[in-house]
Amino acid sequence: MRSHKLVLALALTVGLAVSAAPASATSTAGTCRVELNFVDAYDTDENNGDEIRINLAGYMYPGGGRYVAMNNGDRAYSGNFANPATTIGTTGSALFSLREVTLPVVGQGDVLGSVTAWGFTCATLATGEVQEIPQHIFGSGYWYYMSLVMTGL
């Protein structure tokens, strides 16, 4: 009789211990946050620099008719552009378009190039894991380097 009670008590204890333990130390991300890290200007189109904005899903960063002035050798961080960021799933994508605007009217501007964050990259990340997504953007008379950061959520 006692051995049945002991076996039952041990089985319940083991069952509780197993169910209380986490499934794994890290879990695979189901979604990811993608944000601009920085933009480097190696060769601007104009001698006095370029006026740069980021287009993400139809929204211009920075907003309110503002832009980021960039000369050769400049680096502008995410905060300079009012922190463009979005969330994607493991099958989605996000296109960050680098645009040069023409003053005095700051509008959509001309597309210099873009960087795409892909959901299949997100699918490889664990929760909290970070992946840089860099891209050189070349054109007639200009050269930029744009870096995104993807974080597993």
mmCIF file of C-alpha atoms in Angstrom:
data_model
loop_
_atom_site.group_PDB
_atom_site.id
_atom_site.type_symbol
_atom_site.label_atom_id
_atom_site.label_comp_id
_atom_site.label_asym_id
_atom_site.label_seq_id
_atom_site.Cartn_x
_atom_site.Cartn_y
_atom_site.Cartn_z
ATOM 1 C CA MET A 1 0.000 0.000 0.000
ATOM 2 C CA ARG A 2 2.669 2.443 0.966
ATOM 3 C CA SER A 3 4.690 1.761 -2.189
ATOM 4 C CA HIS A 4 1.671 2.730 -4.376
ATOM 5 C CA LYS A 5 1.285 6.010 -2.484
ATOM 6 C CA LEU A 6 5.022 6.685 -2.772
ATOM 7 C CA VAL A 7 5.038 5.956 -6.522
ATOM 8 C CA LEU A 8 1.964 8.168 -6.996
ATOM 9 C CA ALA A 9 3.547 10.998 -5.000
ATOM 10 C CA LEU A 10 6.793 10.726 -6.992
ATOM 11 C CA ALA A 11 4.892 10.685 -10.295
ATOM 12 C CA LEU A 12 2.936 13.798 -9.338
ATOM 13 C CA THR A 13 6.105 15.566 -8.191
ATOM 14 C CA VAL A 14 7.938 14.740 -11.417
ATOM 15 C CA GLY A 15 4.914 15.825 -13.483
ATOM 16 C CA LEU A 16 4.728 19.166 -11.683
ATOM 17 C CA ALA A 17 8.461 19.734 -12.040
ATOM 18 C CA VAL A 18 8.363 19.020 -15.771
ATOM 19 C CA SER A 19 5.340 21.231 -16.453
ATOM 20 C CA ALA A 20 6.779 24.107 -14.409
ATOM 21 C CA ALA A 21 10.066 24.132 -16.321
ATOM 22 C CA PRO A 22 10.292 26.441 -19.348
ATOM 23 C CA ALA A 23 9.953 24.760 -22.738
ATOM 24 C CA SER A 24 13.380 26.080 -23.746
ATOM 25 C CA ALA A 25 15.856 28.729 -22.695
ATOM 26 C CA THR A 26 15.129 30.744 -25.849
ATOM 27 C CA SER A 27 12.103 30.705 -28.077
ATOM 28 C CA THR A 28 11.853 31.436 -31.770
ATOM 29 C CA ALA A 29 10.581 34.902 -32.634
ATOM 30 C CA GLY A 30 7.099 35.092 -34.106
ATOM 31 C CA THR A 31 7.505 38.756 -35.042
ATOM 32 C CA CYS A 32 10.391 41.188 -35.240
ATOM 33 C CA ARG A 33 10.885 44.891 -34.701
ATOM 34 C CA VAL A 34 12.783 46.513 -37.564
ATOM 35 C CA GLU A 35 14.267 49.964 -37.151
ATOM 36 C CA LEU A 36 16.719 52.245 -38.855
ATOM 37 C CA ASN A 37 20.125 52.038 -37.212
ATOM 38 C CA PHE A 38 22.060 54.705 -39.148
ATOM 39 C CA VAL A 39 22.825 56.197 -42.559
ATOM 40 C CA ASP A 40 26.370 57.074 -43.663
ATOM 41 C CA ALA A 41 27.028 59.531 -46.509
ATOM 42 C CA TYR A 42 30.195 58.667 -48.411
ATOM 43 C CA ASP A 43 29.553 60.754 -51.522
ATOM 44 C CA THR A 44 26.626 63.148 -51.727
ATOM 45 C CA ASP A 45 25.069 64.212 -55.014
ATOM 46 C CA GLU A 46 25.384 67.942 -54.324
ATOM 47 C CA ASN A 47 28.503 69.866 -53.281
ATOM 48 C CA ASN A 48 26.669 71.387 -50.318
ATOM 49 C CA GLY A 49 25.225 68.015 -49.233
ATOM 50 C CA ASP A 50 21.907 66.239 -49.665
ATOM 51 C CA GLU A 51 18.585 66.646 -47.867
ATOM 52 C CA ILE A 52 17.579 63.122 -46.851
ATOM 53 C CA ARG A 53 14.349 61.504 -45.634
ATOM 54 C CA ILE A 54 13.295 57.886 -45.066
ATOM 55 C CA ASN A 55 10.038 56.509 -46.483
ATOM 56 C CA LEU A 56 8.608 53.556 -44.548
ATOM 57 C CA ALA A 57 5.172 52.245 -45.542
ATOM 58 C CA GLY A 58 4.198 55.591 -47.034
ATOM 59 C CA TYR A 59 5.267 57.652 -44.014
ATOM 60 C CA MET A 60 8.134 60.112 -44.363
ATOM 61 C CA TYR A 61 10.728 60.397 -41.587
ATOM 62 C CA PRO A 62 11.366 62.910 -40.218
ATOM 63 C CA GLY A 63 7.853 64.246 -40.600
ATOM 64 C CA GLY A 64 6.481 67.745 -40.732
ATOM 65 C CA GLY A 65 8.419 68.821 -43.811
ATOM 66 C CA ARG A 66 11.749 68.275 -42.077
ATOM 67 C CA TYR A 67 14.813 66.478 -43.478
ATOM 68 C CA VAL A 68 18.325 65.466 -42.426
ATOM 69 C CA ALA A 69 21.152 67.418 -44.074
ATOM 70 C CA MET A 70 24.003 65.058 -44.967
ATOM 71 C CA ASN A 71 27.461 65.897 -46.296
ATOM 72 C CA ASN A 72 30.307 63.564 -47.247
ATOM 73 C CA GLY A 73 31.458 61.673 -44.165
ATOM 74 C CA ASP A 74 28.319 62.351 -42.106
ATOM 75 C CA ARG A 75 26.474 59.706 -40.092
ATOM 76 C CA ALA A 76 22.835 60.192 -39.122
ATOM 77 C CA TYR A 77 21.296 57.884 -36.520
ATOM 78 C CA SER A 78 17.704 56.709 -36.206
ATOM 79 C CA GLY A 79 16.865 59.583 -33.846
ATOM 80 C CA ASN A 80 17.904 62.122 -36.470
ATOM 81 C CA PHE A 81 15.112 60.714 -38.651
ATOM 82 C CA ALA A 82 12.516 60.563 -35.813
ATOM 83 C CA ASN A 83 13.085 56.812 -35.273
ATOM 84 C CA PRO A 84 11.464 55.028 -38.235
ATOM 85 C CA ALA A 85 10.478 51.522 -37.105
ATOM 86 C CA THR A 86 7.899 48.831 -37.787
ATOM 87 C CA THR A 87 7.019 45.253 -36.846
ATOM 88 C CA ILE A 88 6.958 42.370 -39.319
ATOM 89 C CA GLY A 89 6.025 38.713 -39.087
ATOM 90 C CA THR A 90 8.051 35.770 -40.288
ATOM 91 C CA THR A 91 6.510 35.978 -43.768
ATOM 92 C CA GLY A 92 6.299 39.776 -44.195
ATOM 93 C CA SER A 93 8.753 42.451 -45.211
ATOM 94 C CA ALA A 94 9.498 46.124 -44.622
ATOM 95 C CA LEU A 95 11.014 48.490 -47.187
ATOM 96 C CA PHE A 96 13.045 51.461 -45.915
ATOM 97 C CA SER A 97 13.515 53.861 -48.834
ATOM 98 C CA LEU A 98 16.288 56.499 -48.776
ATOM 99 C CA ARG A 99 15.072 59.670 -50.499
ATOM 100 C CA GLU A 100 16.625 62.979 -51.425
ATOM 101 C CA VAL A 101 14.250 65.929 -51.278
ATOM 102 C CA THR A 102 14.540 69.176 -53.199
ATOM 103 C CA LEU A 103 14.220 72.442 -51.313
ATOM 104 C CA PRO A 104 12.368 74.691 -50.747
ATOM 105 C CA VAL A 105 9.423 72.240 -50.972
ATOM 106 C CA VAL A 106 10.113 69.145 -48.873
ATOM 107 C CA GLY A 107 7.982 66.355 -50.297
ATOM 108 C CA GLN A 108 8.451 62.685 -51.200
ATOM 109 C CA GLY A 109 11.726 63.365 -52.992
ATOM 110 C CA ASP A 110 13.652 61.101 -55.336
ATOM 111 C CA VAL A 111 14.408 57.485 -54.433
ATOM 112 C CA LEU A 112 18.147 56.942 -54.008
ATOM 113 C CA GLY A 113 17.781 53.292 -53.005
ATOM 114 C CA SER A 114 16.295 51.103 -50.316
ATOM 115 C CA VAL A 115 16.889 48.336 -47.805
ATOM 116 C CA THR A 116 14.366 45.539 -47.267
ATOM 117 C CA ALA A 117 13.970 43.582 -44.038
ATOM 118 C CA TRP A 118 12.544 40.123 -44.797
ATOM 119 C CA GLY A 119 10.366 37.921 -42.630
ATOM 120 C CA PHE A 120 12.477 34.857 -43.406
ATOM 121 C CA THR A 121 15.348 36.577 -41.549
ATOM 122 C CA CYS A 122 12.997 37.194 -38.628
ATOM 123 C CA ALA A 123 12.083 33.487 -38.626
ATOM 124 C CA THR A 124 15.721 32.599 -37.856
ATOM 125 C CA LEU A 125 15.927 34.816 -34.758
ATOM 126 C CA ALA A 126 15.276 33.909 -31.157
ATOM 127 C CA THR A 127 13.330 36.249 -28.918
ATOM 128 C CA GLY A 128 15.640 39.160 -28.056
ATOM 129 C CA GLU A 129 18.210 38.245 -30.701
ATOM 130 C CA VAL A 130 19.424 41.101 -32.919
ATOM 131 C CA GLN A 131 20.433 41.017 -36.597
ATOM 132 C CA GLU A 132 21.952 43.936 -38.542
ATOM 133 C CA ILE A 133 20.764 44.409 -42.124
ATOM 134 C CA PRO A 134 23.288 46.592 -44.001
ATOM 135 C CA GLN A 135 23.125 47.853 -47.579
ATOM 136 C CA HIS A 136 25.341 50.053 -49.749
ATOM 137 C CA ILE A 137 23.296 52.399 -51.934
ATOM 138 C CA PHE A 138 25.070 53.587 -55.067
ATOM 139 C CA GLY A 139 23.897 55.886 -57.814
ATOM 140 C CA SER A 140 25.072 58.441 -60.303
ATOM 141 C CA GLY A 141 27.040 60.847 -58.132
ATOM 142 C CA TYR A 142 26.150 59.470 -54.694
ATOM 143 C CA TRP A 143 27.044 56.655 -52.294
ATOM 144 C CA TYR A 144 25.307 55.890 -49.001
ATOM 145 C CA TYR A 145 25.447 53.060 -46.481
ATOM 146 C CA MET A 146 22.205 52.283 -44.660
ATOM 147 C CA SER A 147 21.883 49.918 -41.711
ATOM 148 C CA LEU A 148 18.703 48.466 -40.206
ATOM 149 C CA VAL A 149 18.399 46.497 -36.977
ATOM 150 C CA MET A 150 15.973 43.587 -36.587
ATOM 151 C CA THR A 151 15.104 42.307 -33.104
ATOM 152 C CA GLY A 152 13.181 39.082 -32.441
ATOM 153 C CA LEU A 153 10.048 39.589 -30.364
#
